[in-house]
Amino acid sequence: MVQFFLESDRVAEFVTHLMKRKPVYAPHRKGRKSYSFERTRDAAGVVLDYPRVMQSVKKFFLPPREQLLSFDLGDNTCRAGEVEPLDAIFLGVHSYDLAAVGRLDHNFSEGRAERNYLTRRQGALWVGVSYEPDEYHFAGSVGIDPYDTEGFDIFLTRLLDGYVLEVLTPAGESLLEGFDLPAHEAGKPAKKHFQQHIYVPQDRLNEVMSASYNNPVWEETALGCVGCGTCNLVCPTCYCFNVEENVDITVTKGSRDRHWDGCMLREFSEVAGGEVFRETLAARQRHRVMRKFKYISEKTGQPWCVGCGRCTAYCTAGISIVNIVNRCISDYEKSTVSAIR
Amino acid sequence: MAQKPRVAIFDFTGCEGCELNQLNFEDQLLDILAHVDIVEWREAMDDRPGEYDIAFVEGSLSTPDCIKRIHEIRRRAKVLVAVGACAVQGGINGMKNIRPIEQVREEVYGEDKYLFPTLPALPLRAVVKVDHEVRGCPMTQIEFLKVFTALVMGKEPIEPTSSVCTECKLKENECVFTKGMICLGPVTRAGCDAHCPTFGQYCTGCRGLVPEPNLEGMKEILVEHGLSVQEAWKRLQLYNAVELEGVRS
Amino acid sequence: MNLNQLSPRAEMEDLYLPVMAEIKETRRLTDLETLYTVELPDGRDLGHRPGQFVEVSMFGIGEAPFSISSSPTRKGVFELGIRKVGLLTEKLAELEAGTKIGIRGPFGNGIDVEKFQGKDVLIVAGGIGLVPMRSMINHVRDRRDDFGRLIICYGSRSDRELLFTEELEEWEREKRTEYHVTVDQGSPAWKGNTGVITTLIPGLDLDLPNTVCCICGPPVMYRFVLLALKSRGLADRNIYMSLERRMKCGVGKCGHCQINGSYVCQDGPVYHYPDIKTLQEAL
Ligand SMILES: Cc1cc2nc3c(=O)[nH]c(=O)nc-3n(C[C@H](O)[C@H](O)[C@H](O)COP(=O)(O)OP(=O)(O)OC[C@H]3O[C@@H](n4cnc5c(N)ncnc54)[C@H](O)[C@@H]3O)c2cc1C
Ligand code: SF4
Ligand code: SF4
Ligand code: SF4
Ligand code: SF4
Ligand code: SF4
Ligand code: FES
């Protein structure tokens, strides 16, 4: 592995270099306290030191709204929606967010491969950056370290006065061509500490969650949860969508569109005739959390939560997925201890 | 529909903010008019009796005369659409329900209060069957167009049931709570494409509550962000007085 | 991260693009249900299994899943039996022969008919549940010697709501079809059984170890039918059931059809009872 040193004041130069190769998407400031991944037009706008973006890079491969097909009501014909490959560099991605992309890749390639997602996804190149865990991150508890380089072509590890730049793939190497950097010899930077933890190792979570279906935590959480769906809609591994027909005001043409949806919303499981299969907020909260820590992990061996902390950070009711899981763990441990006694 | 649907528009005691005849989406207005025959403008109501396929009705009902008129409209309309917060939820007008009616009459009509018998401001659905709703104060134009095209195609319009927050998230709006504002988006019905938060403003809840809202949870959120319980309740009542308090007189 | 393991772009089909199929015939079954005979372009065969479904769409109106009601043994066209309940189904009810509708599928697992060979097949269908079960019934009738007995229990709210009445009469007459029917509430003209569907089960003559049962009906029906079958001593492993959930894609992507960790559009709609017995949200 080749390591270089990128001084802080050469970052903009580095971004400009990348922009000459391919379009660059990177975190930019948005609003008063937020950051968002945007197409970079000016290298100076890129922010590499950020706690989190509300929407992960998922939004580029599975856009919040997307046309699946367009139709003509006159002759009753349709055409598949346009899907453009995204040949681009994603710069400044945190390790948990790339891990989340891996989860999405699984969903959209398993069984029937989905052209829309995979076409956009295929050309992506990844330049990661380490981060400082804040009061919401808990990626360490699901086995994703802030320095985790898996899947990246280039990885930037932040030091005081700049970044250690690791080239990890041939694609990463060719991105760097023509950009001279001094080599870096020093070892690993200090381990990062998370403020939030899930208290059992991830490989035991299945067992805990399997025993937690009837835990009172679901009902208790439902008292404060207002069912707004935010926790689904900010989650980088959530992929559920709804489909709707939109007809042009001329009533001659229109499109069948999809948009992000979430299992916390009441209508999500409603069928014609009005039956809602997860009627209560408690049942929906349980479904969401089980999806992350049991239902999918049983099949894939991986937790479907990457510990980004978004669902907690953006929940207006302050509901914490870490607290819910830890509660399940402590109740489970109490029950197994009392069973032994 | 083979024949152009006949459309009628009526206005009760709204704030004039909705008025369909002042639509400020004029480009689309021409397209709309191509699909329908407007049979009566609001003044023309009594002149030309007849039936209409679709009646759009704005405003809430607050006098016995309104009640008579809405029954008449219902009788003559195949499809009745309530337009705007006043017609759908009783709207801001509904606020008068939570104060003694005498006091309201005094404020509104002063000396003449005895000449104007008023009722609590009722949403249309408290009096007649309403087939569809276009919510918002003023009414949400994108929703109006959706309902309109659906009806022209002879299909049921789909009413959004999720929260305004979902639309904020799709647009990646910075939540106004982070700026210290207090927002009713989590329990307010989507459909406006998170209009106010998109412009950095908080949602006052003009599109009414989501179905089966967790009001206790919402109050707790508001209190957590610095309102007193009373203030929180008042916030929620602004556009939802009739739903929350029922009709008091 | 690379996606080399995935198929190259060109090979990927468009999951959401329907083919335009022609309605060859419509037949009113009752006030609410219509039977549609549908033909794919060039008379192509749909190639389905009993129990599978297709996504049917009308542009500008919507798309929804419907079970294939005809047996795969009948080639060239396929049939859908659709009840008018809302947006799309109301509009479908207005369509006439010659109109084209969008079709995607067949989707779902369907019934593994090979596993049923040589067995007695017991069908329990409530209301509109007969529509998907009819595919299996006719499959058995068309390949009669591959299976043991064919026992049909059909329950309907009233005799006016009975579906496929001509076929029911045929089944009634056929020697090798044991057909039982009951209605919750009969009209004065009704001569048959009255009572809910579970009342048919105690009287059945069953060769238990050799019987496989398929159930399909409204959500409330399953628990009661299961109890009745259990008290007859039918083993769980001999029971299959077709479930309904909200569906938006039919291809395992949209997430709407989940029952706990299972996707009805992929793992279902036909489930082997032992597989879902422990799923708390299934029944
Ligand atoms: C596997 C399977 C097999 C089935 N087989 C049959 C069958 O053989 N025969 C039969 O009659 N029925 C069958 N059904 C049921 C059938 O799918 C429903 O009756 C059908 O979906 C009703 O559609 P609708 O538009 O007429 O009803 P509606 O109640 O108007 O709408 C239901 C659908 O409309 C859409 N919708 C409604 N509100 C919204 C909203 N707010 N936002 C977005 N979308 C919305 C959704 O797509 C929803 O699924 C089957 C269902 C399944 C899952
Ligand atoms: S974000 Fe919070 S309040 Fe909203 S649905 Fe999720 S848990 Fe409930
Ligand atoms: S469940 Fe919450 S913490 Fe986990 S990946 Fe999703 S948003 Fe992040
Ligand atoms: S958690 Fe809910 S919204 Fe997210 S992917 Fe799973 S089912 Fe879909
Ligand atoms: S600004 Fe309001 S509507 Fe938007 S996410 Fe925040 S609370 Fe929800
Ligand atoms: S954001 Fe809230 S107040 Fe603003 S238009 Fe939408 S519903 Fe009304
Ligand atoms: S219907 Fe979309 S996942 Fe099953």
mmCIF file with all atom_site columns, N, CA, C and O in Angstrom, chain C residues 211-243:
data_model
loop_
_atom_site.group_PDB
_atom_site.id
_atom_site.type_symbol
_atom_site.label_atom_id
_atom_site.label_alt_id
_atom_site.label_comp_id
_atom_site.label_asym_id
_atom_site.label_entity_id
_atom_site.label_seq_id
_atom_site.pdbx_PDB_ins_code
_atom_site.Cartn_x
_atom_site.Cartn_y
_atom_site.Cartn_z
_atom_site.occupancy
_atom_site.B_iso_or_equiv
_atom_site.pdbx_formal_charge
_atom_site.auth_seq_id
_atom_site.auth_comp_id
_atom_site.auth_asym_id
_atom_site.auth_atom_id
_atom_site.pdbx_PDB_model_num
ATOM 1   N N  . THR C 1 211 ? -52.789 -36.187 2.300  1.00 0.00 ? 211 THR C N  1
ATOM 2   C CA . THR C 1 211 ? -53.528 -35.009 1.845  1.00 0.00 ? 211 THR C CA 1
ATOM 3   C C  . THR C 1 211 ? -52.672 -33.753 1.963  1.00 0.00 ? 211 THR C C  1
ATOM 4   O O  . THR C 1 211 ? -52.063 -33.512 3.003  1.00 0.00 ? 211 THR C O  1
ATOM 5   N N  . VAL C 1 212 ? -52.645 -32.946 0.898  1.00 0.00 ? 212 VAL C N  1
ATOM 6   C CA . VAL C 1 212 ? -52.051 -31.610 1.011  1.00 0.00 ? 212 VAL C CA 1
ATOM 7   C C  . VAL C 1 212 ? -53.166 -30.597 0.836  1.00 0.00 ? 212 VAL C C  1
ATOM 8   O O  . VAL C 1 212 ? -54.059 -30.771 0.009  1.00 0.00 ? 212 VAL C O  1
ATOM 9   N N  . CYS C 1 213 ? -53.090 -29.530 1.649  1.00 0.00 ? 213 CYS C N  1
ATOM 10  C CA . CYS C 1 213 ? -54.169 -28.559 1.640  1.00 0.00 ? 213 CYS C CA 1
ATOM 11  C C  . CYS C 1 213 ? -53.639 -27.181 1.233  1.00 0.00 ? 213 CYS C C  1
ATOM 12  O O  . CYS C 1 213 ? -52.567 -26.764 1.679  1.00 0.00 ? 213 CYS C O  1
ATOM 13  N N  . CYS C 1 214 ? -54.377 -26.481 0.378  1.00 0.00 ? 214 CYS C N  1
ATOM 14  C CA . CYS C 1 214 ? -54.050 -25.092 0.028  1.00 0.00 ? 214 CYS C CA 1
ATOM 15  C C  . CYS C 1 214 ? -55.176 -24.186 0.479  1.00 0.00 ? 214 CYS C C  1
ATOM 16  O O  . CYS C 1 214 ? -56.330 -24.439 0.140  1.00 0.00 ? 214 CYS C O  1
ATOM 17  N N  . ILE C 1 215 ? -54.830 -23.128 1.214  1.00 0.00 ? 215 ILE C N  1
ATOM 18  C CA . ILE C 1 215 ? -55.845 -22.211 1.729  1.00 0.00 ? 215 ILE C CA 1
ATOM 19  C C  . ILE C 1 215 ? -55.663 -20.838 1.121  1.00 0.00 ? 215 ILE C C  1
ATOM 20  O O  . ILE C 1 215 ? -54.534 -20.341 1.025  1.00 0.00 ? 215 ILE C O  1
ATOM 21  N N  . CYS C 1 216 ? -56.751 -20.207 0.734  1.00 0.00 ? 216 CYS C N  1
ATOM 22  C CA . CYS C 1 216 ? -56.678 -18.817 0.308  1.00 0.00 ? 216 CYS C CA 1
ATOM 23  C C  . CYS C 1 216 ? -58.008 -18.128 0.578  1.00 0.00 ? 216 CYS C C  1
ATOM 24  O O  . CYS C 1 216 ? -59.066 -18.659 0.253  1.00 0.00 ? 216 CYS C O  1
ATOM 25  N N  . GLY C 1 217 ? -57.939 -16.968 1.211  1.00 0.00 ? 217 GLY C N  1
ATOM 26  C CA . GLY C 1 217 ? -59.175 -16.252 1.514  1.00 0.00 ? 217 GLY C CA 1
ATOM 27  C C  . GLY C 1 217 ? -58.866 -14.947 2.206  1.00 0.00 ? 217 GLY C C  1
ATOM 28  O O  . GLY C 1 217 ? -57.714 -14.512 2.262  1.00 0.00 ? 217 GLY C O  1
ATOM 29  N N  . PRO C 1 218 ? -59.879 -14.300 2.759  1.00 0.00 ? 218 PRO C N  1
ATOM 30  C CA . PRO C 1 218 ? -59.651 -13.036 3.453  1.00 0.00 ? 218 PRO C CA 1
ATOM 31  C C  . PRO C 1 218 ? -58.826 -13.266 4.734  1.00 0.00 ? 218 PRO C C  1
ATOM 32  O O  . PRO C 1 218 ? -58.864 -14.357 5.300  1.00 0.00 ? 218 PRO C O  1
ATOM 33  N N  . PRO C 1 219 ? -58.081 -12.239 5.179  1.00 0.00 ? 219 PRO C N  1
ATOM 34  C CA . PRO C 1 219 ? -57.167 -12.392 6.322  1.00 0.00 ? 219 PRO C CA 1
ATOM 35  C C  . PRO C 1 219 ? -57.788 -13.075 7.541  1.00 0.00 ? 219 PRO C C  1
ATOM 36  O O  . PRO C 1 219 ? -57.132 -13.898 8.191  1.00 0.00 ? 219 PRO C O  1
ATOM 37  N N  . VAL C 1 220 ? -59.039 -12.771 7.851  1.00 0.00 ? 220 VAL C N  1
ATOM 38  C CA . VAL C 1 220 ? -59.623 -13.341 9.075  1.00 0.00 ? 220 VAL C CA 1
ATOM 39  C C  . VAL C 1 220 ? -59.834 -14.844 8.982  1.00 0.00 ? 220 VAL C C  1
ATOM 40  O O  . VAL C 1 220 ? -59.946 -15.540 9.988  1.00 0.00 ? 220 VAL C O  1
ATOM 41  N N  . MET C 1 221 ? -59.896 -15.364 7.767  1.00 0.00 ? 221 MET C N  1
ATOM 42  C CA . MET C 1 221 ? -60.283 -16.756 7.589  1.00 0.00 ? 221 MET C CA 1
ATOM 43  C C  . MET C 1 221 ? -59.225 -17.760 8.048  1.00 0.00 ? 221 MET C C  1
ATOM 44  O O  . MET C 1 221 ? -59.541 -18.821 8.578  1.00 0.00 ? 221 MET C O  1
ATOM 45  N N  . TYR C 1 222 ? -57.955 -17.387 7.874  1.00 0.00 ? 222 TYR C N  1
ATOM 46  C CA . TYR C 1 222 ? -56.880 -18.370 8.030  1.00 0.00 ? 222 TYR C CA 1
ATOM 47  C C  . TYR C 1 222 ? -56.858 -19.043 9.393  1.00 0.00 ? 222 TYR C C  1
ATOM 48  O O  . TYR C 1 222 ? -56.768 -20.261 9.508  1.00 0.00 ? 222 TYR C O  1
ATOM 49  N N  . ARG C 1 223 ? -56.946 -18.227 10.441 1.00 0.00 ? 223 ARG C N  1
ATOM 50  C CA . ARG C 1 223 ? -56.801 -18.800 11.770 1.00 0.00 ? 223 ARG C CA 1
ATOM 51  C C  . ARG C 1 223 ? -57.875 -19.839 12.051 1.00 0.00 ? 223 ARG C C  1
ATOM 52  O O  . ARG C 1 223 ? -57.609 -20.891 12.616 1.00 0.00 ? 223 ARG C O  1
ATOM 53  N N  . PHE C 1 224 ? -59.094 -19.545 11.595 1.00 0.00 ? 224 PHE C N  1
ATOM 54  C CA . PHE C 1 224 ? -60.196 -20.463 11.884 1.00 0.00 ? 224 PHE C CA 1
ATOM 55  C C  . PHE C 1 224 ? -60.080 -21.747 11.067 1.00 0.00 ? 224 PHE C C  1
ATOM 56  O O  . PHE C 1 224 ? -60.320 -22.843 11.570 1.00 0.00 ? 224 PHE C O  1
ATOM 57  N N  . VAL C 1 225 ? -59.684 -21.593 9.811  1.00 0.00 ? 225 VAL C N  1
ATOM 58  C CA . VAL C 1 225 ? -59.519 -22.789 8.983  1.00 0.00 ? 225 VAL C CA 1
ATOM 59  C C  . VAL C 1 225 ? -58.399 -23.662 9.544  1.00 0.00 ? 225 VAL C C  1
ATOM 60  O O  . VAL C 1 225 ? -58.524 -24.886 9.613  1.00 0.00 ? 225 VAL C O  1
ATOM 61  N N  . LEU C 1 226 ? -57.320 -22.999 9.983  1.00 0.00 ? 226 LEU C N  1
ATOM 62  C CA . LEU C 1 226 ? -56.208 -23.769 10.540 1.00 0.00 ? 226 LEU C CA 1
ATOM 63  C C  . LEU C 1 226 ? -56.647 -24.571 11.760 1.00 0.00 ? 226 LEU C C  1
ATOM 64  O O  . LEU C 1 226 ? -56.291 -25.739 11.911 1.00 0.00 ? 226 LEU C O  1
ATOM 65  N N  . LEU C 1 227 ? -57.425 -23.918 12.623 1.00 0.00 ? 227 LEU C N  1
ATOM 66  C CA . LEU C 1 227 ? -57.928 -24.620 13.810 1.00 0.00 ? 227 LEU C CA 1
ATOM 67  C C  . LEU C 1 227 ? -58.752 -25.833 13.416 1.00 0.00 ? 227 LEU C C  1
ATOM 68  O O  . LEU C 1 227 ? -58.590 -26.927 13.961 1.00 0.00 ? 227 LEU C O  1
ATOM 69  N N  . ALA C 1 228 ? -59.629 -25.626 12.437 1.00 0.00 ? 228 ALA C N  1
ATOM 70  C CA . ALA C 1 228 ? -60.507 -26.720 12.011 1.00 0.00 ? 228 ALA C CA 1
ATOM 71  C C  . ALA C 1 228 ? -59.691 -27.869 11.415 1.00 0.00 ? 228 ALA C C  1
ATOM 72  O O  . ALA C 1 228 ? -59.971 -29.050 11.678 1.00 0.00 ? 228 ALA C O  1
ATOM 73  N N  . LEU C 1 229 ? -58.669 -27.527 10.628 1.00 0.00 ? 229 LEU C N  1
ATOM 74  C CA . LEU C 1 229 ? -57.847 -28.576 10.026 1.00 0.00 ? 229 LEU C CA 1
ATOM 75  C C  . LEU C 1 229 ? -57.048 -29.312 11.084 1.00 0.00 ? 229 LEU C C  1
ATOM 76  O O  . LEU C 1 229 ? -56.873 -30.527 11.046 1.00 0.00 ? 229 LEU C O  1
ATOM 77  N N  . LYS C 1 230 ? -56.569 -28.548 12.057 1.00 0.00 ? 230 LYS C N  1
ATOM 78  C CA . LYS C 1 230 ? -55.799 -29.127 13.142 1.00 0.00 ? 230 LYS C CA 1
ATOM 79  C C  . LYS C 1 230 ? -56.646 -30.118 13.923 1.00 0.00 ? 230 LYS C C  1
ATOM 80  O O  . LYS C 1 230 ? -56.204 -31.214 14.254 1.00 0.00 ? 230 LYS C O  1
ATOM 81  N N  . SER C 1 231 ? -57.887 -29.732 14.186 1.00 0.00 ? 231 SER C N  1
ATOM 82  C CA . SER C 1 231 ? -58.709 -30.642 14.977 1.00 0.00 ? 231 SER C CA 1
ATOM 83  C C  . SER C 1 231 ? -59.069 -31.890 14.162 1.00 0.00 ? 231 SER C C  1
ATOM 84  O O  . SER C 1 231 ? -59.421 -32.916 14.717 1.00 0.00 ? 231 SER C O  1
ATOM 85  N N  . ARG C 1 232 ? -58.923 -31.798 12.834 1.00 0.00 ? 232 ARG C N  1
ATOM 86  C CA . ARG C 1 232 ? -59.085 -33.019 12.033 1.00 0.00 ? 232 ARG C CA 1
ATOM 87  C C  . ARG C 1 232 ? -57.802 -33.847 12.046 1.00 0.00 ? 232 ARG C C  1
ATOM 88  O O  . ARG C 1 232 ? -57.783 -34.963 11.543 1.00 0.00 ? 232 ARG C O  1
ATOM 89  N N  . GLY C 1 233 ? -56.712 -33.235 12.518 1.00 0.00 ? 233 GLY C N  1
ATOM 90  C CA . GLY C 1 233 ? -55.457 -33.975 12.616 1.00 0.00 ? 233 GLY C CA 1
ATOM 91  C C  . GLY C 1 233 ? -54.556 -33.816 11.410 1.00 0.00 ? 233 GLY C C  1
ATOM 92  O O  . GLY C 1 233 ? -53.577 -34.556 11.248 1.00 0.00 ? 233 GLY C O  1
ATOM 93  N N  . LEU C 1 234 ? -54.827 -32.850 10.539 1.00 0.00 ? 234 LEU C N  1
ATOM 94  C CA . LEU C 1 234 ? -53.944 -32.637 9.400  1.00 0.00 ? 234 LEU C CA 1
ATOM 95  C C  . LEU C 1 234 ? -52.627 -32.016 9.881  1.00 0.00 ? 234 LEU C C  1
ATOM 96  O O  . LEU C 1 234 ? -52.639 -31.041 10.623 1.00 0.00 ? 234 LEU C O  1
ATOM 97  N N  . ALA C 1 235 ? -51.517 -32.586 9.473  1.00 0.00 ? 235 ALA C N  1
ATOM 98  C CA . ALA C 1 235 ? -50.210 -32.097 9.938  1.00 0.00 ? 235 ALA C CA 1
ATOM 99  C C  . ALA C 1 235 ? -49.884 -30.753 9.292  1.00 0.00 ? 235 ALA C C  1
ATOM 100 O O  . ALA C 1 235 ? -50.230 -30.507 8.143  1.00 0.00 ? 235 ALA C O  1
ATOM 101 N N  . ASP C 1 236 ? -49.201 -29.912 10.066 1.00 0.00 ? 236 ASP C N  1
ATOM 102 C CA . ASP C 1 236 ? -48.806 -28.589 9.560  1.00 0.00 ? 236 ASP C CA 1
ATOM 103 C C  . ASP C 1 236 ? -48.040 -28.684 8.245  1.00 0.00 ? 236 ASP C C  1
ATOM 104 O O  . ASP C 1 236 ? -48.194 -27.849 7.363  1.00 0.00 ? 236 ASP C O  1
ATOM 105 N N  . ARG C 1 237 ? -47.215 -29.709 8.138  1.00 0.00 ? 237 ARG C N  1
ATOM 106 C CA . ARG C 1 237 ? -46.364 -29.770 6.933  1.00 0.00 ? 237 ARG C CA 1
ATOM 107 C C  . ARG C 1 237 ? -47.177 -30.052 5.675  1.00 0.00 ? 237 ARG C C  1
ATOM 108 O O  . ARG C 1 237 ? -46.672 -29.952 4.565  1.00 0.00 ? 237 ARG C O  1
ATOM 109 N N  . ASN C 1 238 ? -48.432 -30.423 5.857  1.00 0.00 ? 238 ASN C N  1
ATOM 110 C CA . ASN C 1 238 ? -49.282 -30.661 4.687  1.00 0.00 ? 238 ASN C CA 1
ATOM 111 C C  . ASN C 1 238 ? -50.115 -29.453 4.310  1.00 0.00 ? 238 ASN C C  1
ATOM 112 O O  . ASN C 1 238 ? -51.018 -29.534 3.488  1.00 0.00 ? 238 ASN C O  1
ATOM 113 N N  . ILE C 1 239 ? -49.830 -28.319 4.952  1.00 0.00 ? 239 ILE C N  1
ATOM 114 C CA . ILE C 1 239 ? -50.665 -27.139 4.712  1.00 0.00 ? 239 ILE C CA 1
ATOM 115 C C  . ILE C 1 239 ? -49.887 -26.033 3.999  1.00 0.00 ? 239 ILE C C  1
ATOM 116 O O  . ILE C 1 239 ? -48.758 -25.700 4.377  1.00 0.00 ? 239 ILE C O  1
ATOM 117 N N  . TYR C 1 240 ? -50.493 -25.485 2.968  1.00 0.00 ? 240 TYR C N  1
ATOM 118 C CA . TYR C 1 240 ? -49.933 -24.353 2.230  1.00 0.00 ? 240 TYR C CA 1
ATOM 119 C C  . TYR C 1 240 ? -50.971 -23.242 2.232  1.00 0.00 ? 240 TYR C C  1
ATOM 120 O O  . TYR C 1 240 ? -52.165 -23.512 2.285  1.00 0.00 ? 240 TYR C O  1
ATOM 121 N N  . MET C 1 241 ? -50.504 -21.992 2.190  1.00 0.00 ? 241 MET C N  1
ATOM 122 C CA . MET C 1 241 ? -51.490 -20.923 2.147  1.00 0.00 ? 241 MET C CA 1
ATOM 123 C C  . MET C 1 241 ? -50.976 -19.741 1.351  1.00 0.00 ? 241 MET C C  1
ATOM 124 O O  . MET C 1 241 ? -49.783 -19.474 1.299  1.00 0.00 ? 241 MET C O  1
ATOM 125 N N  . SER C 1 242 ? -51.892 -19.061 0.719  1.00 0.00 ? 242 SER C N  1
ATOM 126 C CA . SER C 1 242 ? -51.527 -17.917 -0.099 1.00 0.00 ? 242 SER C CA 1
ATOM 127 C C  . SER C 1 242 ? -51.905 -16.652 0.657  1.00 0.00 ? 242 SER C C  1
ATOM 128 O O  . SER C 1 242 ? -53.044 -16.503 1.100  1.00 0.00 ? 242 SER C O  1
ATOM 129 N N  . LEU C 1 243 ? -50.946 -15.734 0.846  1.00 0.00 ? 243 LEU C N  1
ATOM 130 C CA . LEU C 1 243 ? -51.190 -14.537 1.654  1.00 0.00 ? 243 LEU C CA 1
ATOM 131 C C  . LEU C 1 243 ? -51.172 -13.276 0.796  1.00 0.00 ? 243 LEU C C  1
ATOM 132 O O  . LEU C 1 243 ? -50.551 -13.226 -0.261 1.00 0.00 ? 243 LEU C O  1
#
